[in-house]
CSV table of C-alpha atoms in Angstrom, one decimal:
chain,number,residue,atom,x,y,z
O,208,MET,CA,77.9,-0.8,-133.6
O,209,VAL,CA,78.2,0.1,-130.0
O,210,LEU,CA,80.3,-2.6,-127.8
O,211,ARG,CA,78.0,-4.4,-125.4
O,212,ILE,CA,79.4,-7.4,-123.5
O,213,PHE,CA,76.9,-9.4,-121.2
O,214,VAL,CA,78.4,-12.3,-119.2
O,215,THR,CA,76.5,-15.0,-118.1
O,216,GLY,CA,76.9,-18.1,-116.0
O,217,PRO,CA,75.9,-20.5,-113.2
O,218,ALA,CA,76.3,-19.1,-109.8
O,219,GLY,CA,79.9,-18.8,-108.4
O,220,VAL,CA,81.4,-19.3,-111.7
O,221,GLY,CA,83.3,-16.2,-111.5
O,222,LYS,CA,81.2,-13.3,-113.1
O,223,THR,CA,81.5,-10.9,-110.6
O,224,THR,CA,85.3,-11.8,-110.5
O,225,LEU,CA,85.8,-11.4,-114.0
O,226,VAL,CA,84.2,-8.0,-114.1
O,227,GLU,CA,85.7,-6.6,-111.4
O,228,ARG,CA,89.1,-8.1,-112.8
O,229,VAL,CA,88.5,-6.1,-116.3
O,230,ALA,CA,87.2,-3.0,-114.6
O,231,LYS,CA,90.4,-2.7,-112.4
O,232,GLU,CA,92.7,-2.9,-115.7
O,233,VAL,CA,90.6,-0.6,-117.9
O,234,ASP,CA,91.0,2.1,-114.8
O,235,ARG,CA,94.6,1.2,-114.7
O,236,TRP,CA,94.9,2.3,-117.9
O,237,GLY,CA,93.4,5.7,-116.7
O,238,TYR,CA,89.6,4.9,-118.3
O,239,ILE,CA,86.8,6.1,-116.4
O,240,VAL,CA,84.9,2.8,-115.1
O,241,GLY,CA,81.3,3.5,-113.9
O,242,GLY,CA,78.4,1.7,-112.7
O,243,ILE,CA,77.8,-1.0,-110.1
O,244,ILE,CA,79.0,-4.3,-108.6
O,245,THR,CA,77.2,-6.5,-106.7
O,246,ARG,CA,78.4,-9.0,-104.2
O,247,GLU,CA,77.5,-11.4,-101.8
O,248,VAL,CA,76.9,-11.1,-97.9
O,249,ARG,CA,77.7,-13.9,-95.8
O,250,ARG,CA,77.7,-14.7,-92.6
O,251,GLY,CA,79.3,-18.0,-90.4
O,252,GLY,CA,79.6,-19.1,-94.0
O,253,ARG,CA,76.2,-18.8,-95.6
O,254,ARG,CA,74.5,-16.1,-97.9
O,255,VAL,CA,72.5,-13.9,-96.1
O,256,GLY,CA,72.1,-11.3,-99.1
O,257,PHE,CA,73.7,-9.3,-101.4
O,258,LYS,CA,75.0,-5.8,-101.6
O,259,ILE,CA,75.6,-3.1,-104.3
O,260,ILE,CA,78.8,-1.0,-104.6
O,261,ALA,CA,78.6,2.2,-106.7
O,262,LEU,CA,82.2,1.7,-108.8
O,263,ASP,CA,82.9,5.7,-108.8
O,264,THR,CA,82.0,6.5,-105.2
O,265,GLY,CA,82.1,3.1,-103.2
O,266,GLU,CA,78.6,3.7,-101.9
O,267,GLU,CA,77.0,0.4,-101.0
O,268,GLY,CA,73.5,-0.4,-100.5
O,269,THR,CA,71.7,-3.6,-99.6
O,270,LEU,CA,70.0,-5.4,-102.6
O,271,ALA,CA,68.3,-8.1,-100.7
O,272,SER,CA,68.4,-9.8,-97.5
O,273,ILE,CA,66.8,-13.2,-96.3
O,274,ARG,CA,63.6,-12.5,-95.2
O,275,GLY,CA,63.4,-11.4,-91.5
O,276,THR,CA,66.8,-10.0,-91.1
O,277,SER,CA,66.7,-6.4,-92.5
O,278,HIS,CA,64.9,-3.9,-91.1
O,279,LEU,CA,64.6,-2.5,-94.6
O,280,PRO,CA,61.4,-2.5,-96.9
O,281,GLY,CA,61.0,-4.8,-99.6
O,282,VAL,CA,59.1,-7.2,-102.2
O,283,PRO,CA,59.4,-10.8,-101.3
O,284,PHE,CA,61.3,-12.8,-103.6
O,285,GLY,CA,61.8,-16.6,-102.8
O,286,LYS,CA,63.9,-16.7,-99.2
O,287,TYR,CA,64.8,-13.2,-100.0
O,288,VAL,CA,63.4,-9.6,-99.6
O,289,VAL,CA,64.7,-7.3,-102.4
O,290,HIS,CA,65.2,-3.8,-101.1
O,291,VAL,CA,64.1,-1.6,-104.0
O,292,ASP,CA,64.5,1.6,-102.4
O,293,GLU,CA,68.2,0.5,-101.9
O,294,ILE,CA,68.5,0.0,-105.6
O,295,GLU,CA,67.2,3.2,-106.9
O,296,ARG,CA,69.3,4.9,-104.0
O,297,VAL,CA,72.8,3.1,-105.0
O,298,ALA,CA,72.4,1.6,-108.6
O,299,VAL,CA,70.2,3.8,-110.3
O,300,PRO,CA,72.0,6.9,-109.7
O,301,ALA,CA,75.5,5.3,-110.2
O,302,ILE,CA,74.3,3.6,-113.8
O,303,LYS,CA,73.2,7.4,-114.6
O,304,ARG,CA,76.4,9.1,-113.4
O,305,ALA,CA,78.3,6.3,-115.7
O,306,LEU,CA,76.2,7.1,-118.5
O,307,VAL,CA,77.7,10.7,-118.2
O,308,GLU,CA,80.7,10.4,-116.7
O,309,ALA,CA,82.4,6.6,-117.5
O,310,ASP,CA,84.4,5.2,-120.4
O,311,LEU,CA,82.9,2.0,-119.7
O,312,ILE,CA,79.8,1.1,-118.1
O,313,VAL,CA,79.6,-1.7,-115.8
O,314,ILE,CA,76.5,-3.5,-114.3
O,315,ASP,CA,77.0,-6.4,-112.0
O,316,GLU,CA,73.9,-7.7,-112.2
O,317,ILE,CA,70.9,-7.5,-114.8
O,318,GLY,CA,68.9,-10.2,-113.3
O,319,PRO,CA,65.4,-10.6,-111.6
O,320,MET,CA,66.3,-9.6,-108.2
O,321,GLU,CA,67.4,-5.7,-110.0
O,322,TYR,CA,64.2,-6.0,-112.2
O,323,LYS,CA,61.7,-5.2,-109.2
O,324,SER,CA,62.6,-1.9,-109.7
O,325,ASP,CA,61.1,-0.2,-112.9
O,326,GLU,CA,64.1,2.7,-112.2
O,327,PHE,CA,66.5,0.0,-113.0
O,328,ILE,CA,65.0,-1.4,-115.7
O,329,ARG,CA,64.7,2.6,-116.9
O,330,ALA,CA,68.0,3.3,-116.6
O,331,VAL,CA,69.2,0.0,-118.3
O,332,GLY,CA,67.0,0.7,-121.0
O,333,GLU,CA,69.0,4.2,-121.4
O,334,VAL,CA,72.9,2.3,-121.1
O,335,LEU,CA,71.3,0.3,-124.0
O,336,LYS,CA,70.2,3.4,-126.1
O,337,SER,CA,73.4,5.1,-125.7
O,338,GLU,CA,77.1,5.1,-127.2
O,339,LYS,CA,78.8,4.0,-124.1
O,340,PRO,CA,80.5,0.8,-124.3
O,341,LEU,CA,79.0,-1.7,-121.5
O,342,LEU,CA,79.9,-5.0,-119.5
O,343,ALA,CA,77.3,-6.5,-117.8
O,344,VAL,CA,76.6,-9.7,-115.9
O,345,VAL,CA,73.2,-11.0,-117.0
O,346,HIS,CA,71.4,-13.6,-115.2
O,347,ARG,CA,71.1,-16.9,-116.9
O,348,LYS,CA,67.4,-16.3,-117.1
O,349,LEU,CA,67.5,-13.4,-119.0
O,350,ALA,CA,70.6,-14.3,-121.0
O,351,ASP,CA,68.3,-14.9,-124.1
O,352,LYS,CA,67.0,-11.3,-124.1
O,353,PHE,CA,70.1,-10.0,-123.7
O,354,ARG,CA,71.7,-12.5,-126.6
O,355,PRO,CA,70.8,-10.2,-129.5
O,356,LEU,CA,72.0,-6.7,-128.1
O,357,GLY,CA,75.7,-7.9,-127.9
O,358,GLN,CA,78.2,-10.4,-127.2
O,359,LEU,CA,77.0,-13.0,-124.7
O,360,HIS,CA,79.9,-14.7,-123.0
O,361,THR,CA,79.0,-18.0,-120.9
O,362,LEU,CA,81.4,-18.5,-118.0
O,363,SER,CA,82.5,-21.7,-116.8
O,364,VAL,CA,85.1,-22.7,-114.3
O,365,GLU,CA,87.2,-24.1,-117.4
O,366,ASN,CA,87.3,-21.0,-119.7
O,367,ARG,CA,86.7,-18.2,-117.2
O,368,ASN,CA,90.4,-17.2,-117.4
O,369,ALA,CA,90.2,-17.4,-121.2
O,370,GLU,CA,87.3,-15.4,-121.5
O,371,PHE,CA,89.0,-12.6,-119.1
O,372,GLY,CA,91.3,-12.2,-121.5
O,373,ILE,CA,89.4,-12.1,-124.5
O,374,ILE,CA,86.8,-9.5,-122.8
O,375,LEU,CA,89.3,-7.2,-121.9
O,376,ASP,CA,91.3,-7.0,-125.2
O,377,ARG,CA,88.1,-6.4,-126.9
O,378,ILE,CA,87.2,-3.6,-124.2
O,379,MET,CA,90.6,-2.4,-124.7
O,380,LYS,CA,90.3,-2.2,-128.8
O,381,GLU,CA,87.5,-0.4,-128.3
O,382,LEU,CA,88.3,2.3,-125.6
O,383,LYS,CA,91.5,2.9,-127.5
O,384,GLY,CA,89.8,3.3,-131.0
O,385,ILE,CA,91.3,0.4,-132.5
O,386,ILE,CA,88.9,-1.6,-134.8
O,387,GLY,CA,89.2,-5.1,-134.8
């Protein structure tokens, strides 16, 4: 069975940090990591949106911004506007490139905002049908949907460092072809 690791947990617990640490370590070992990372955008100490970063090119896009703070078109989502065009400009091509070029696909995050894009949903579907190992952050509201598709790791402040080691070990064994 193809290795699929899904990470979930409450906001601010370190999901993106864990995924970035794993991606850097895998890259350090000479493997190709592709896909996307999502980061908060903060101004004056408060969150004003989210950006998407393609791991292979460093290209950035605006995933979401607080209503009325961006000129980009989008779909209302709570206090935010989700910029579907940006998801489809940055995230979808990065995921599709990873399907072809990467040893490990990283998707941070699969969540309600990203699900506003049908192209994003299709790209995730392609990854799930592929033979490529996947490390993905899954929004807690979608965790039960992804639980049957791989290993689900729920992060907490108490376990996040231990989980990093467990997840990295499992991915490295997979990439090195070690059955474990």
